Amino acid sequence: MSQSLDLAIIGNANIAALIDGRGEIVWACLPRMDGDPVACSLLRERRGAGDFGFFAVELVDFERSEQEYVANTAVLVTRLYDRRGGAVEITDFAPRFRHHGRLFCPMTLVRQLRPVAGSPRLRVLLRPASQYGAKRPQLTYGSNHVRFVAENYVMRVTTDCSITALVDEIPFVLPGPVSFLLGPDETLQGGVHETARRFLEETTDYWHEWVRDLQIPFEWQDEIIRAALTLKLSTVDDTGAVVAAVTTSIPEAAASGRNWDYRYCWLRDAYFTVSALNRLNATRTMERYLGYIINVAAGAEGAQLQPVYRINGTAQIEEREIDSLPGYRGMGPVRVGNQAYAQVQNDVYGSAVLAATHVFYDRRLMRSGYEALYAQLEALGERAAAVWNAPDAGLWELRGAGRVHTFSSVMCWAACDRLAKIGARLGLGERAARWRAQADRIHRGICERGWSERRKSFVAAFGGEGLDASLLLLSELGFLSASDPRYRATVSAVERELKKDGFVFRYTEPDDFGAPQNAFLVCSFWFVDALAATGRRDEARELFQGLLACRNRHGLLAEHVDPSTRELWGNFPQTYSMVGLVNSATKLSLGWDHAF
């Protein structure tokens, strides 16, 4: 198949994989989402018999395929049909369920094949890669398993398929169900078929229960459920991190060079993600992320927070280009690591405090030590109060000269504002008053320096005249009310200058790579929310429906979209975009009490 982002994601909130329409696993990193990709054909199109970096099922005389998720789960079913009336069904998932009182989320992918019509004849091609597609691991095997020995890991597939057919890639008629459990080099306890069957049953039940506990609005329920599941698959239970996307180097636009590695935890993106899941009543992600933030802040030891960290919370994410993978559709470079970790982005302090604020208000979260946690957040507030008017790279991570970005300043205000509110709730009157004074001081400064009297709008950076889409969040963050004439004027200015062909660009000024060609999807969702907040709900609903039409067949969104073709671009699936969908849908939907 030609490369596209018409992909599905499976995972278990520790590992994830992307699967194309014929059931090929085209992307999967082990042992974590920021690890070495054992499947990497997403960034290197298959061209010959010697290619590797994928897990495929090739049906002889293939004719067509169909694919869908099992409803309300992260279990994917692909059916392949041949021209002779044969068909095979592929079920893919990563186990996730409660076992012995805890969550069981092994670094394991499960693939089940079963014939559903005729006598399908097929080849199973399991060809992992290592060192970012540079090498093919050494292969050894036993009576019911194959081991792949790479430099930094050993992977094992345990199967009841013919080992000879698997190792020699010989076509065979599929007589009945066969299963593959692909993961660490560990001996499987129990029979292959029975283990796979039990894992599937319990994983399906887990996801059904998880979805049942979501608090969703009346409209767009399927869309919200799929977005929520996708956001959950972008989290890492083991550490609490939230990755921005599970891929690296999918270009933001064709041959743009805007190819970045998003398999890390941006504090800003993570805040928006946990906030969206909280809105749907999925609070455990926030609790785990709070632990991640506390560890990151403790490791900083009073120094500035980075905008992005590894999944394990460490700081170094040195960016490099690799030549072993040509890139998506050959559009390199492929980058590993992200130099944004070294940037100054002052909004991170607000992102961290905002992510934790919910804990102090939700009585279901029986967390002890509120005052100790508050003291830890105050240290972040001190940094916010010190840097609110200092230059930084901004949320768009511009790699040129720094400016004082209005959004960063507003997020510093938000840190102080929420600390004042939390302090009052905890009965810490003196500390609350101190933070209120800080917040008010910053608010006045932003209103003076971030507002352009000539433009009659807030602007992207102090003293500038340009706009960026983050200004749409001034009401969402509580900096201005939606009825404030300054906010309405800013929304109108963004609409006038950044909206093109039904999409809102993050900015239109040229940056290090020229003028942006494609629209950053979450900005359009922010605009939908701004329209709804300012009373233009009919327009907001119409625009929202247009954005939903950009999703792929599985309801997933990438980071960018081509306004003219509606083709998805950028890393995938993008948490920012899925968060935008959830937030806009919940704000626009009819309430249950008005639904029928």
Coordinates of C-alpha atoms in Angstrom, one line a residue:
M1 CA 0.0 0.0 0.0
S2 CA 1.1 3.6 -0.6
Q3 CA 1.9 5.4 2.6
S4 CA -0.8 7.4 4.2
L5 CA -2.1 8.3 7.6
D6 CA -5.2 6.2 7.2
L7 CA -3.9 4.1 10.1
A8 CA -5.3 2.7 13.3
I9 CA -3.6 2.7 16.7
I10 CA -3.6 -0.1 19.2
G11 CA -1.9 -0.1 22.6
N12 CA -2.2 -0.5 26.3
A13 CA -0.9 2.8 27.8
N14 CA 2.6 1.5 27.9
I15 CA 3.3 0.5 24.2
A16 CA 1.5 1.3 21.0
A17 CA 1.5 0.3 17.3
L18 CA 0.1 1.7 14.1
I19 CA -1.6 -0.6 11.6
D20 CA -2.5 0.1 8.0
G21 CA -5.6 -1.0 6.1
R22 CA -4.3 -4.4 5.1
G23 CA -3.3 -5.2 8.7
E24 CA 0.4 -4.5 8.4
I25 CA 2.0 -3.2 11.6
V26 CA 3.9 -0.2 10.1
W27 CA 5.1 1.4 13.3
A28 CA 5.8 0.1 16.8
C29 CA 8.6 1.1 19.3
L30 CA 9.9 -1.1 22.1
P31 CA 10.3 -1.3 24.9
R32 CA 8.6 2.1 25.2
M33 CA 6.9 4.5 22.8
D34 CA 10.2 6.5 22.6
G35 CA 12.2 3.4 22.0
D36 CA 13.8 1.8 18.9
P37 CA 11.1 1.1 16.2
V38 CA 10.9 -2.6 15.6
A39 CA 8.3 -1.8 12.9
C40 CA 9.2 1.3 10.8
S41 CA 7.8 0.8 7.3
L42 CA 5.8 4.0 7.9
L43 CA 9.1 5.8 7.3
R44 CA 10.4 3.4 4.7
E45 CA 8.0 2.2 2.1
R46 CA 8.3 -1.5 1.3
R47 CA 9.8 -2.0 -2.2
G48 CA 11.5 -5.4 -2.3
A49 CA 11.9 -8.9 -0.9
G50 CA 14.7 -7.8 1.4
D51 CA 12.8 -5.1 3.1
F52 CA 12.2 -5.3 6.9
G53 CA 10.7 -3.4 9.7
F54 CA 7.1 -4.7 9.7
F55 CA 4.7 -7.4 10.6
A56 CA 2.4 -8.3 7.7
V57 CA -0.1 -10.9 6.6
E58 CA 0.0 -11.4 2.8
L59 CA -3.1 -13.1 1.4
V60 CA -2.5 -14.9 -1.9
D61 CA -4.7 -13.5 -4.6
F62 CA -5.7 -10.6 -2.4
E63 CA -8.7 -8.6 -3.6
R64 CA -9.9 -6.2 -0.9
S65 CA -9.8 -5.5 2.8
E66 CA -12.0 -4.0 5.5
Q67 CA -11.2 -2.8 9.0
E68 CA -12.8 -1.5 12.1
Y69 CA -12.3 -1.3 15.9
V70 CA -14.4 -3.5 18.1
A71 CA -16.8 -0.9 19.4
N72 CA -15.6 1.0 22.5
T73 CA -12.2 -0.7 22.6
A74 CA -8.7 -0.5 21.4
V75 CA -9.0 -3.9 19.7
L76 CA -8.7 -3.7 15.9
V77 CA -10.2 -6.2 13.4
T78 CA -9.0 -6.4 9.8
R79 CA -10.5 -8.8 7.2
L80 CA -8.7 -9.7 4.0
Y81 CA -10.5 -11.2 1.1
D82 CA -9.1 -13.1 -1.9
R83 CA -10.4 -13.5 -5.4
R84 CA -11.4 -17.2 -4.8
G85 CA -13.9 -16.6 -2.0
G86 CA -11.4 -17.0 0.9
A87 CA -11.1 -14.6 3.8
V88 CA -9.0 -14.2 6.9
E89 CA -9.7 -12.1 10.0
I90 CA -6.8 -10.5 11.9
T91 CA -7.4 -9.3 15.4
D92 CA -4.7 -7.0 16.9
F93 CA -4.5 -5.6 20.4
A94 CA -2.2 -5.0 23.4
P95 CA -3.3 -6.6 26.6
R96 CA -4.7 -4.4 29.3
F97 CA -6.8 -5.6 32.2
R98 CA -6.8 -6.1 36.0
H99 CA -4.9 -9.1 37.3
H100 CA -4.2 -9.9 40.9
G101 CA -5.4 -6.5 42.0
R102 CA -3.3 -4.4 39.6
L103 CA -3.3 -3.4 35.9
F104 CA -1.6 -5.9 33.7
C105 CA -0.1 -4.0 30.7
P106 CA 2.8 -6.1 29.3
M107 CA 5.1 -4.9 26.5
T108 CA 3.3 -7.4 24.3
L109 CA 1.3 -7.2 21.0
V110 CA -1.1 -9.9 20.3
R111 CA -2.2 -10.9 16.7
Q112 CA -4.8 -13.6 16.1
L113 CA -5.6 -15.0 12.6
R114 CA -8.7 -17.0 11.8
P115 CA -10.3 -18.1 8.5
V116 CA -13.8 -16.7 8.0
A117 CA -14.5 -18.0 4.5
G118 CA -13.1 -20.5 2.1
S119 CA -9.6 -21.7 2.4
P120 CA -7.4 -18.6 2.6
R121 CA -3.7 -19.1 1.7
L122 CA -1.3 -16.6 3.1
R123 CA 2.2 -15.7 4.2
V124 CA 3.1 -14.3 7.5
L125 CA 6.0 -11.8 7.3
L126 CA 7.5 -10.9 10.7
R127 CA 10.6 -8.9 10.0
P128 CA 11.5 -6.6 12.8
A129 CA 14.2 -3.9 12.6
S130 CA 16.7 -2.4 15.0
Q131 CA 18.8 0.8 15.2
Y132 CA 16.1 2.8 13.4
G133 CA 15.9 0.5 10.4
A134 CA 19.6 0.1 10.0
K135 CA 19.8 -3.5 10.9
R136 CA 17.7 -6.7 10.9
P137 CA 18.0 -8.6 14.2
Q138 CA 19.6 -12.1 14.3
L139 CA 17.0 -14.8 14.4
T140 CA 16.9 -18.0 16.5
Y141 CA 14.0 -20.2 17.2
G142 CA 12.6 -23.2 19.1
S143 CA 9.6 -25.4 19.0
N144 CA 7.0 -22.7 19.4
H145 CA 8.8 -19.4 19.4
V146 CA 11.2 -17.2 17.4
R147 CA 13.7 -14.9 19.0
F148 CA 15.0 -11.7 17.4
V149 CA 18.3 -10.7 19.0
A150 CA 19.2 -7.0 18.5
E151 CA 21.9 -4.9 20.0
N152 CA 19.7 -3.4 22.8
Y153 CA 16.9 -5.9 23.2
V154 CA 15.8 -9.4 22.6
M155 CA 12.2 -9.9 21.3
R156 CA 10.3 -13.1 21.2
V157 CA 7.2 -14.2 19.3
T158 CA 5.4 -17.2 20.8
T159 CA 3.0 -18.8 18.4
D160 CA 1.0 -21.9 17.5
C161 CA 1.6 -21.2 13.8
S162 CA 4.1 -23.5 12.0
I163 CA 7.5 -22.2 13.0
T164 CA 8.8 -23.4 9.6
A165 CA 6.2 -21.4 7.7
L166 CA 7.0 -18.3 9.9
V167 CA 10.8 -18.5 9.6
D168 CA 10.9 -19.5 6.0
E169 CA 7.9 -17.2 5.0
I170 CA 6.2 -20.1 3.2
P171 CA 2.6 -19.6 2.0
F172 CA 0.2 -22.0 3.8
V173 CA -3.5 -22.6 3.9
L174 CA -4.9 -21.3 7.2
P175 CA -6.8 -24.3 8.6
G176 CA -7.9 -22.7 11.8
P177 CA -7.1 -20.0 14.3
V178 CA -3.4 -19.2 15.0
S179 CA -2.1 -16.6 17.5
F180 CA 1.1 -14.6 17.9
L181 CA 2.3 -13.0 21.1
L182 CA 5.1 -10.6 20.3
G183 CA 7.0 -9.1 23.2
P184 CA 9.9 -9.5 25.7
D185 CA 12.1 -12.6 25.6
E186 CA 10.1 -14.4 28.3
T187 CA 8.6 -17.9 28.3
L188 CA 4.9 -17.9 27.9
Q189 CA 3.1 -19.4 30.9
G190 CA 0.2 -21.4 29.4
G191 CA -1.0 -22.4 25.9
V192 CA -0.7 -19.9 23.1
H193 CA -4.3 -20.1 21.9
E194 CA -5.8 -20.1 25.3
T195 CA -3.6 -17.2 26.5
A196 CA -4.4 -15.1 23.5
R197 CA -8.1 -15.9 23.8
R198 CA -8.1 -14.9 27.5
F199 CA -6.1 -11.8 26.9
L200 CA -8.6 -10.7 24.2
E201 CA -11.6 -11.4 26.3
E202 CA -10.3 -9.6 29.4
T203 CA -8.9 -6.6 27.4
T204 CA -12.2 -6.2 25.6
D205 CA -14.0 -6.2 28.9
Y206 CA -11.5 -3.7 30.4
W207 CA -12.1 -1.2 27.6
H208 CA -15.8 -1.6 27.8
E209 CA -15.8 -0.8 31.5
W210 CA -13.4 2.1 31.0
V211 CA -15.7 3.6 28.3
R212 CA -18.8 2.9 30.5
D213 CA -17.3 5.1 33.2
L214 CA -16.8 8.1 30.9
Q215 CA -19.1 11.1 31.3
I216 CA -19.9 12.1 27.8
P217 CA -22.4 14.5 26.2
F218 CA -25.4 13.5 24.2
E219 CA -24.1 14.4 20.7
W220 CA -21.0 13.0 18.9
Q221 CA -20.7 10.1 21.4
D222 CA -18.8 7.8 19.1
E223 CA -16.4 10.5 18.0
I224 CA -15.7 11.4 21.7
I225 CA -15.3 7.8 22.8
R226 CA -12.7 7.1 20.0
A227 CA -10.9 10.4 20.8
A228 CA -10.8 9.5 24.5
L229 CA -9.5 6.0 23.9
T230 CA -6.8 7.5 21.6
L231 CA -5.7 9.9 24.3
K232 CA -5.5 7.1 26.8
L233 CA -3.3 5.1 24.5
S234 CA -1.0 8.1 24.3
T235 CA -0.3 7.9 28.1
V236 CA 2.3 5.8 29.9
D237 CA 1.0 4.3 33.0
D238 CA 4.4 3.2 34.2
T239 CA 5.7 6.8 34.6
G240 CA 2.6 9.0 34.2
A241 CA 4.0 10.7 31.0
V242 CA 1.8 11.7 28.1
V243 CA 3.3 11.6 24.7
A244 CA 2.4 14.2 22.1
A245 CA 2.2 11.5 19.4
V246 CA 3.6 8.0 18.9
T247 CA 5.5 8.8 15.7
T248 CA 8.5 10.8 14.6
S249 CA 9.2 12.8 11.4
I250 CA 5.8 12.7 9.7
P251 CA 6.1 16.1 7.8
E252 CA 3.8 18.9 8.8
A253 CA 3.5 19.5 5.0
A254 CA 4.9 17.8 1.9
A255 CA 8.6 18.2 1.6
S256 CA 8.6 21.0 4.2
G257 CA 11.5 19.8 6.3
R258 CA 9.2 20.3 9.3
N259 CA 9.8 16.8 10.6
W260 CA 10.0 16.4 14.4
D261 CA 10.1 13.6 16.9
Y262 CA 6.9 13.8 19.1
R263 CA 7.4 10.7 21.2
Y264 CA 8.0 12.7 24.3
C265 CA 6.1 14.5 27.1
W266 CA 5.5 18.2 26.5
L267 CA 4.2 19.7 29.7
R268 CA 1.9 21.9 27.8
D269 CA 0.4 19.2 25.6
A270 CA 0.1 16.9 28.6
Y271 CA -1.9 19.5 30.6
F272 CA -4.4 19.8 27.7
T273 CA -4.7 16.0 27.5
V274 CA -5.3 15.3 31.2
S275 CA -7.7 18.3 31.3
A276 CA -9.7 16.8 28.4
L277 CA -9.8 13.3 30.1
N278 CA -10.8 14.9 33.4
R279 CA -13.7 16.6 31.5
L280 CA -14.8 13.1 30.6
N281 CA -14.4 11.8 34.1
A282 CA -11.2 9.8 33.4
T283 CA -9.2 11.2 36.3
R284 CA -6.6 8.5 36.9
T285 CA -4.4 9.8 34.0
M286 CA -4.2 13.1 35.8
E287 CA -3.2 11.5 39.1
R288 CA -0.4 9.6 37.4
Y289 CA 0.7 12.6 35.5
L290 CA 0.8 14.6 38.7
G291 CA 3.4 12.2 40.0
Y292 CA 5.4 12.6 36.8
I293 CA 5.3 16.4 37.2
I294 CA 6.4 16.3 40.8
N295 CA 9.3 14.1 39.9
V296 CA 10.3 16.4 37.0
A297 CA 10.1 19.5 39.2
A298 CA 12.1 17.8 42.0
G299 CA 14.8 16.8 39.5
A300 CA 15.0 20.4 38.3
E301 CA 16.1 21.5 41.8
G302 CA 14.9 25.0 41.5
A303 CA 16.2 25.5 37.9
Q304 CA 13.8 26.3 35.1
L305 CA 11.6 23.6 33.8
Q306 CA 12.1 22.3 30.3
P307 CA 9.2 22.3 27.9
V308 CA 9.6 18.6 27.1
Y309 CA 11.0 15.5 28.8
R310 CA 11.6 11.9 28.0
I311 CA 8.9 9.3 29.0
N312 CA 11.1 8.4 32.0
G313 CA 11.3 12.1 33.1
T314 CA 14.9 12.6 32.2
A315 CA 16.0 15.8 30.6
Q316 CA 18.4 15.1 27.7
I317 CA 16.6 14.6 24.3
E318 CA 19.5 15.6 22.0
E319 CA 18.2 15.9 18.4
R320 CA 19.9 14.1 15.5
E321 CA 19.2 13.1 12.0
I322 CA 19.5 9.5 10.9
D323 CA 20.0 8.2 7.4
S324 CA 18.9 4.6 7.8
L325 CA 15.2 5.6 7.1
P326 CA 14.3 7.8 4.1
G327 CA 11.2 9.2 5.7
Y328 CA 7.4 9.2 5.1
R329 CA 7.0 9.0 1.3
G330 CA 10.7 9.6 1.1
M331 CA 10.3 13.0 2.7
G332 CA 13.2 13.1 5.1
P333 CA 14.9 14.0 7.3
V334 CA 14.0 11.5 10.0
R335 CA 14.9 13.0 13.4
V336 CA 15.3 11.3 16.7
G337 CA 15.2 13.5 19.8
N338 CA 13.9 17.0 19.9
Q339 CA 16.0 20.1 20.4
A340 CA 13.0 21.9 21.9
Y341 CA 14.1 20.4 25.2
A342 CA 16.8 23.1 25.4
Q343 CA 14.5 26.0 24.6
V344 CA 13.1 28.4 27.1
Q345 CA 9.3 28.2 27.0
N346 CA 7.9 30.0 30.0
D347 CA 4.3 28.7 29.7
V348 CA 5.5 25.4 31.2
Y349 CA 5.0 26.7 34.8
G350 CA 1.3 27.5 34.1
S351 CA 0.9 24.1 32.4
A352 CA 2.3 22.3 35.5
V353 CA 0.2 24.2 38.0
L354 CA -3.0 23.9 35.9
A355 CA -2.6 20.2 35.6
A356 CA -2.5 19.8 39.4
T357 CA -5.3 22.3 40.2
H358 CA -8.0 19.7 39.7
V359 CA -6.7 17.6 42.6
F360 CA -7.5 20.3 45.1
Y361 CA -11.1 20.5 44.0
D362 CA -12.3 17.0 43.2
R363 CA -13.5 15.3 46.4
R364 CA -13.3 11.9 44.7
L365 CA -9.5 12.1 44.7
M366 CA -8.6 11.2 48.2
R367 CA -5.1 12.5 48.1
S368 CA -3.3 13.3 51.3
G369 CA -0.7 16.0 51.8
Y370 CA -2.4 18.8 50.0
E371 CA -0.4 21.5 51.7
A372 CA 2.9 19.8 50.9
L373 CA 1.8 19.5 47.2
Y374 CA 0.8 23.2 47.3
A375 CA 4.2 24.1 48.5
Q376 CA 5.8 22.2 45.6
L377 CA 3.5 24.1 43.2
E378 CA 4.4 27.4 44.8
A379 CA 8.0 26.8 43.8
L380 CA 6.8 26.7 40.2
G381 CA 4.7 29.8 40.8
E382 CA 7.9 31.7 41.9
R383 CA 9.5 30.9 38.6
A384 CA 6.3 32.0 36.7
A385 CA 6.2 35.3 38.6
A386 CA 9.9 35.9 37.8
V387 CA 9.8 35.1 34.0
W388 CA 6.3 36.3 32.9
N389 CA 7.8 39.2 30.9
A390 CA 11.0 37.4 29.8
P391 CA 11.6 36.4 26.1
D392 CA 11.1 32.8 25.2
A393 CA 10.6 30.5 22.2
G394 CA 6.8 30.4 22.7
L395 CA 4.4 27.5 22.4
W396 CA 5.2 27.2 18.7
E397 CA 8.8 26.6 19.6
L398 CA 10.3 29.1 17.1
R399 CA 13.9 28.5 16.7
G400 CA 14.9 32.1 15.9
A401 CA 15.3 35.0 18.3
G402 CA 13.1 34.9 21.4
R403 CA 10.3 37.4 22.1
V404 CA 8.0 37.9 25.1
H405 CA 5.0 35.8 23.9
T406 CA 1.6 36.8 25.2
F407 CA 0.5 33.2 25.6
S408 CA 3.5 32.4 27.7
S409 CA 2.8 35.4 29.9
V410 CA -0.8 34.5 30.3
M411 CA 0.2 31.0 31.4
C412 CA 2.5 32.5 34.0
W413 CA -0.5 34.5 35.2
A414 CA -2.6 31.4 35.3
A415 CA 0.0 29.7 37.6
C416 CA -0.3 32.6 40.1
D417 CA -4.0 32.9 39.7
R418 CA -4.6 29.2 40.4
L419 CA -2.2 29.2 43.4
A420 CA -4.3 32.1 44.8
K421 CA -7.5 30.1 44.4
I422 CA -6.0 26.9 45.8
G423 CA -4.5 28.8 48.8
A424 CA -7.9 30.2 49.6
R425 CA -9.5 26.8 49.3
L426 CA -6.9 25.4 51.7
G427 CA -7.5 28.2 54.2
L428 CA -4.0 29.6 53.7
G429 CA -5.2 33.3 53.6
E430 CA -1.8 35.0 53.7
R431 CA -0.3 32.9 51.0
A432 CA -3.4 33.2 48.8
A433 CA -3.3 37.0 49.1
R434 CA 0.3 37.0 48.1
W435 CA -0.4 35.0 45.0
R436 CA -3.5 37.1 44.1
A437 CA -1.3 40.2 44.2
Q438 CA 1.2 38.5 41.9
A439 CA -1.5 37.4 39.5
D440 CA -3.0 40.9 39.4
R441 CA 0.3 42.5 38.7
I442 CA 1.0 40.2 35.8
H443 CA -2.5 40.7 34.5
R444 CA -2.1 44.4 34.4
G445 CA 1.3 44.0 32.6
I446 CA -0.1 41.8 29.9
C447 CA -3.1 44.1 29.3
E448 CA -0.7 47.0 28.9
R449 CA 2.0 45.3 26.8
G450 CA 0.2 42.5 25.0
W451 CA -2.6 44.7 23.6
S452 CA -2.2 46.7 20.4
E453 CA -4.2 49.8 20.4
R454 CA -3.6 50.2 16.7
R455 CA -4.7 46.6 15.9
K456 CA -7.5 46.7 18.5
S457 CA -6.5 43.2 19.5
F458 CA -4.1 41.3 21.7
V459 CA -1.0 40.3 19.7
A460 CA 1.3 37.3 19.7
A461 CA 4.2 39.1 21.4
F462 CA 4.8 42.2 23.4
G463 CA 5.5 45.2 21.2
G464 CA 4.6 43.3 18.0
E465 CA 1.7 43.5 15.6
G466 CA 1.4 39.9 14.6
L467 CA -1.3 37.4 15.7
D468 CA -1.2 33.7 16.6
A469 CA -4.0 31.3 17.4
S470 CA -3.1 30.9 21.0
L471 CA -4.8 34.2 21.7
L472 CA -8.1 32.4 21.2
L473 CA -7.4 30.7 24.6
L474 CA -7.6 33.9 26.6
S475 CA -11.1 33.2 27.7
E476 CA -10.7 29.4 28.1
L477 CA -7.8 30.1 30.6
G478 CA -9.9 32.7 32.5
F479 CA -7.7 35.6 31.6
L480 CA -10.6 37.5 30.0
S481 CA -14.3 36.8 30.1
A482 CA -15.9 35.8 26.7
S483 CA -18.0 38.9 26.9
D484 CA -15.0 41.2 27.2
P485 CA -14.9 43.5 24.2
R486 CA -11.1 43.0 24.0
Y487 CA -11.6 39.2 23.7
R488 CA -14.2 39.5 21.0
A489 CA -12.1 41.9 19.1
T490 CA -9.2 39.5 19.3
V491 CA -11.3 36.6 18.0
S492 CA -12.4 38.8 15.1
A493 CA -8.8 39.7 14.3
V494 CA -7.8 36.0 14.3
E495 CA -10.7 35.1 12.1
R496 CA -9.8 37.9 9.7
E497 CA -6.1 37.1 9.4
L498 CA -5.5 33.5 10.3
K499 CA -8.6 31.7 9.0
K500 CA -8.3 30.2 5.5
D501 CA -10.6 27.8 3.7
G502 CA -12.4 26.9 6.9
F503 CA -9.2 26.3 9.0
V504 CA -7.3 28.5 11.4
F505 CA -3.5 28.6 11.0
R506 CA -1.4 28.9 14.1
Y507 CA 0.3 31.9 12.5
T508 CA 1.0 33.1 8.9
E509 CA 4.2 34.9 9.3
P510 CA 7.3 33.1 7.8
D511 CA 9.4 31.3 10.4
D512 CA 12.7 29.3 10.1
F513 CA 11.1 27.1 7.4
G514 CA 9.1 29.7 5.5
A515 CA 5.4 30.4 5.7
P516 CA 3.3 27.5 7.1
Q517 CA 1.5 25.6 4.3
N518 CA -0.9 23.5 6.3
A519 CA -3.3 24.3 9.2
F520 CA -2.5 23.1 12.7
L521 CA -5.7 21.4 13.5
V522 CA -6.1 22.2 17.2
C523 CA -6.2 25.9 16.3
S524 CA -9.4 25.4 14.4
F525 CA -10.9 23.7 17.4
W526 CA -9.9 26.6 19.6
F527 CA -11.7 28.9 17.1
V528 CA -14.8 26.7 17.4
D529 CA -14.7 27.1 21.1
A530 CA -14.2 30.8 20.8
L531 CA -17.2 31.1 18.5
A532 CA -19.4 29.1 20.9
A533 CA -18.2 31.2 23.9
T534 CA -19.1 34.4 22.1
G535 CA -22.6 33.3 21.1
R536 CA -22.0 32.2 17.5
R537 CA -23.0 28.6 18.2
D538 CA -24.5 27.9 14.7
E539 CA -21.2 28.9 13.0
A540 CA -19.3 26.9 15.6
R541 CA -21.3 23.7 14.9
E542 CA -20.9 24.1 11.2
L543 CA -17.1 24.5 11.4
F544 CA -16.9 21.6 13.9
Q545 CA -18.7 19.3 11.5
G546 CA -16.1 20.3 8.8
L547 CA -13.3 19.4 11.2
L548 CA -14.8 16.0 12.0
A549 CA -14.8 15.3 8.3
C550 CA -11.0 15.5 8.3
R551 CA -10.7 12.4 10.5
N552 CA -9.5 9.2 8.9
R553 CA -11.7 6.2 8.7
H554 CA -11.0 5.2 12.3
G555 CA -11.8 8.7 13.7
L556 CA -8.2 9.8 14.2
L557 CA -6.5 13.0 13.5
A558 CA -2.9 14.0 12.8
E559 CA -1.3 17.3 13.7
H560 CA -1.9 19.2 10.5
V561 CA -4.3 19.2 7.5
D562 CA -4.0 20.5 4.0
P563 CA -6.8 23.0 3.7
S564 CA -7.3 22.3 0.0
T565 CA -7.2 18.5 -0.1
R566 CA -8.1 17.7 3.6
E567 CA -5.2 15.3 3.7
L568 CA -3.7 14.7 7.1
W569 CA -0.1 15.6 7.8
G570 CA 2.2 15.7 10.8
N571 CA 2.8 13.2 13.6
F572 CA 0.0 10.8 14.4
P573 CA -2.3 10.4 16.1
Q574 CA -1.8 13.9 17.6
T575 CA -3.0 14.4 21.2
Y576 CA -3.6 18.1 20.7
S577 CA -6.0 17.4 17.8
M578 CA -7.9 14.7 19.7
V579 CA -8.1 17.0 22.7
G580 CA -9.6 19.8 20.5
L581 CA -12.2 17.4 19.3
V582 CA -13.2 16.3 22.8
N583 CA -13.4 19.9 24.1
S584 CA -15.4 21.3 21.2
A585 CA -17.8 18.4 21.2
T586 CA -18.5 18.7 24.9
K587 CA -19.1 22.5 24.6
L588 CA -21.3 22.3 21.6
S589 CA -23.4 19.3 22.4
L590 CA -27.0 19.4 23.6
G591 CA -27.3 18.5 27.3
W592 CA -28.8 15.2 28.2
D593 CA -31.7 17.0 29.8
H594 CA -32.6 18.7 26.5
A595 CA -31.8 15.7 24.2
F596 CA -35.2 13.9 24.1

